[in-house]
PDB file of C-alpha atoms in Angstrom:
ATOM      1  CA  MET A  50       4.180   5.231 -14.141  1.00  0.00           C
ATOM      2  CA  PHE A  51       5.425   8.431 -15.665  1.00  0.00           C
ATOM      3  CA  MET A  52       4.501   9.041 -19.331  1.00  0.00           C
ATOM      4  CA  ARG A  53       6.658  10.857 -21.837  1.00  0.00           C
ATOM      5  CA  THR A  54       4.873  12.178 -24.920  1.00  0.00           C
ATOM      6  CA  ARG A  55       5.260  14.799 -27.504  1.00  0.00           C
ATOM      7  CA  SER A  56       2.906  17.739 -27.586  1.00  0.00           C
ATOM      8  CA  THR A  57       1.867  16.565 -31.118  1.00  0.00           C
ATOM      9  CA  ASP A  58       0.947  12.978 -29.869  1.00  0.00           C
ATOM     10  CA  LEU A  59      -2.786  12.248 -29.963  1.00  0.00           C
ATOM     11  CA  HIS A  60      -2.784   9.219 -27.712  1.00  0.00           C
ATOM     12  CA  VAL A  61      -1.023   8.008 -24.493  1.00  0.00           C
ATOM     13  CA  ASN A  62       1.115   5.102 -25.213  1.00  0.00           C
ATOM     14  CA  PRO A  63       2.103   3.036 -22.217  1.00  0.00           C
ATOM     15  CA  PHE A  64       5.080   1.704 -24.090  1.00  0.00           C
ATOM     16  CA  TYR A  65       6.693   5.136 -23.497  1.00  0.00           C
ATOM     17  CA  GLY A  66       6.055   4.907 -19.767  1.00  0.00           C
ATOM     18  CA  LEU A  67       8.687   4.984 -17.094  1.00  0.00           C
ATOM     19  CA  TYR A  68       7.838   2.713 -14.278  1.00  0.00           C
ATOM     20  CA  TYR A  69       9.308   3.268 -10.879  1.00  0.00           C
ATOM     21  CA  ARG A  70       8.861   1.509  -7.580  1.00  0.00           C
ATOM     22  CA  LEU A  71       8.400   4.462  -5.247  1.00  0.00           C
ATOM     23  CA  ARG A  72       9.203   4.561  -1.492  1.00  0.00           C
ATOM     24  CA  VAL A  73       9.070   7.202   1.188  1.00  0.00           C
ATOM     25  CA  ASP A  74      12.737   8.044   2.284  1.00  0.00           C
ATOM     26  CA  GLY A  75      12.744  10.590   4.885  1.00  0.00           C
ATOM     27  CA  ASP A  76      11.420  13.897   3.478  1.00  0.00           C
ATOM     28  CA  ARG A  77      11.548  12.620  -0.170  1.00  0.00           C
ATOM     29  CA  ILE A  78      10.012  10.047  -2.459  1.00  0.00           C
ATOM     30  CA  ALA A  79      12.643   7.803  -4.077  1.00  0.00           C
ATOM     31  CA  GLY A  80      12.197   5.417  -6.866  1.00  0.00           C
ATOM     32  CA  THR A  81      14.161   2.834  -8.971  1.00  0.00           C
ATOM     33  CA  LEU A  82      13.336   2.366 -12.593  1.00  0.00           C
ATOM     34  CA  PHE A  83      11.787  -1.059 -13.591  1.00  0.00           C
ATOM     35  CA  GLU A  84      10.819  -2.606 -16.861  1.00  0.00           C
ATOM     36  CA  VAL A  85       7.628  -4.316 -17.545  1.00  0.00           C
ATOM     37  CA  ASP A  86       6.398  -6.346 -20.576  1.00  0.00           C
ATOM     38  CA  MET A  87       3.187  -4.429 -21.611  1.00  0.00           C
ATOM     39  CA  ALA A  88       2.079  -7.032 -24.328  1.00  0.00           C
ATOM     40  CA  PRO A  89      -0.365  -8.970 -21.949  1.00  0.00           C
ATOM     41  CA  PHE A  90      -1.894  -5.661 -20.792  1.00  0.00           C
ATOM     42  CA  ILE A  91      -1.984  -3.630 -23.945  1.00  0.00           C
ATOM     43  CA  ALA A  92      -2.952  -6.399 -26.473  1.00  0.00           C
ATOM     44  CA  PRO A  93      -4.496  -9.202 -24.280  1.00  0.00           C
ATOM     45  CA  ASP A  94      -6.365 -10.671 -27.323  1.00  0.00           C
ATOM     46  CA  VAL A  95      -3.008 -12.173 -28.547  1.00  0.00           C
ATOM     47  CA  LEU A  96      -2.979 -14.343 -25.242  1.00  0.00           C
ATOM     48  CA  PRO A  97      -5.153 -17.206 -24.153  1.00  0.00           C
ATOM     49  CA  VAL A  98      -7.918 -16.011 -21.538  1.00  0.00           C
ATOM     50  CA  GLU A  99      -6.017 -17.808 -18.617  1.00  0.00           C
ATOM     51  CA  GLN A 100      -2.767 -15.840 -19.304  1.00  0.00           C
ATOM     52  CA  ARG A 101      -4.335 -12.307 -19.649  1.00  0.00           C
ATOM     53  CA  GLN A 102      -3.401 -10.061 -16.794  1.00  0.00           C
ATOM     54  CA  ARG A 103      -4.737  -6.826 -15.407  1.00  0.00           C
ATOM     55  CA  PRO A 104      -3.815  -5.022 -13.222  1.00  0.00           C
ATOM     56  CA  LEU A 105      -0.046  -4.936 -12.980  1.00  0.00           C
ATOM     57  CA  LYS A 106       1.404  -6.869 -10.221  1.00  0.00           C
ATOM     58  CA  ALA A 107       4.729  -6.849  -8.473  1.00  0.00           C
ATOM     59  CA  LYS A 108       5.797 -10.034 -10.368  1.00  0.00           C
ATOM     60  CA  ASP A 109       5.404  -8.202 -13.735  1.00  0.00           C
ATOM     61  CA  PHE A 110       8.167  -5.880 -13.061  1.00  0.00           C
ATOM     62  CA  TYR A 111      11.841  -6.694 -13.497  1.00  0.00           C
ATOM     63  CA  ASP A 112      15.105  -4.665 -12.972  1.00  0.00           C
ATOM     64  CA  ALA A 113      15.846  -2.254 -15.633  1.00  0.00           C
ATOM     65  CA  ASP A 114      19.321  -1.823 -17.160  1.00  0.00           C
ATOM     66  CA  PRO A 115      20.591   1.277 -15.414  1.00  0.00           C
ATOM     67  CA  GLY A 116      22.307   2.445 -18.680  1.00  0.00           C
ATOM     68  CA  SER A 117      18.862   2.167 -20.730  1.00  0.00           C
ATOM     69  CA  ASN A 118      17.452   5.432 -19.412  1.00  0.00           C
ATOM     70  CA  TRP A 119      18.696   8.901 -18.490  1.00  0.00           C
ATOM     71  CA  LEU A 120      16.832   8.675 -15.145  1.00  0.00           C
ATOM     72  CA  PRO A 121      17.383   5.229 -13.496  1.00  0.00           C
ATOM     73  CA  LEU A 122      16.804   6.681 -10.052  1.00  0.00           C
ATOM     74  CA  LEU A 123      14.155   9.205  -9.108  1.00  0.00           C
ATOM     75  CA  SER A 124      14.016  11.542  -6.198  1.00  0.00           C
ATOM     76  CA  ILE A 125      11.047  13.858  -5.410  1.00  0.00           C
ATOM     77  CA  LYS A 126      11.469  16.446  -2.669  1.00  0.00           C
TER      78      LYS A 126
END
């Protein structure tokens, strides 16, 4: 997860996080943007105990709309 915050923000808000599935690809790390519903993780009290989830698992991520963010693909060299 990569966080984007303003310098004036007092707290980290995971709703502003960018979630990438990362993989080693030769001499770089490549990632594809994914979405995740943070409600069960951030406010678990709104869900029954048997539906609360922590930590995030692969099934919690789903494909993001490529046009929804300025960086749908990530490459770190």
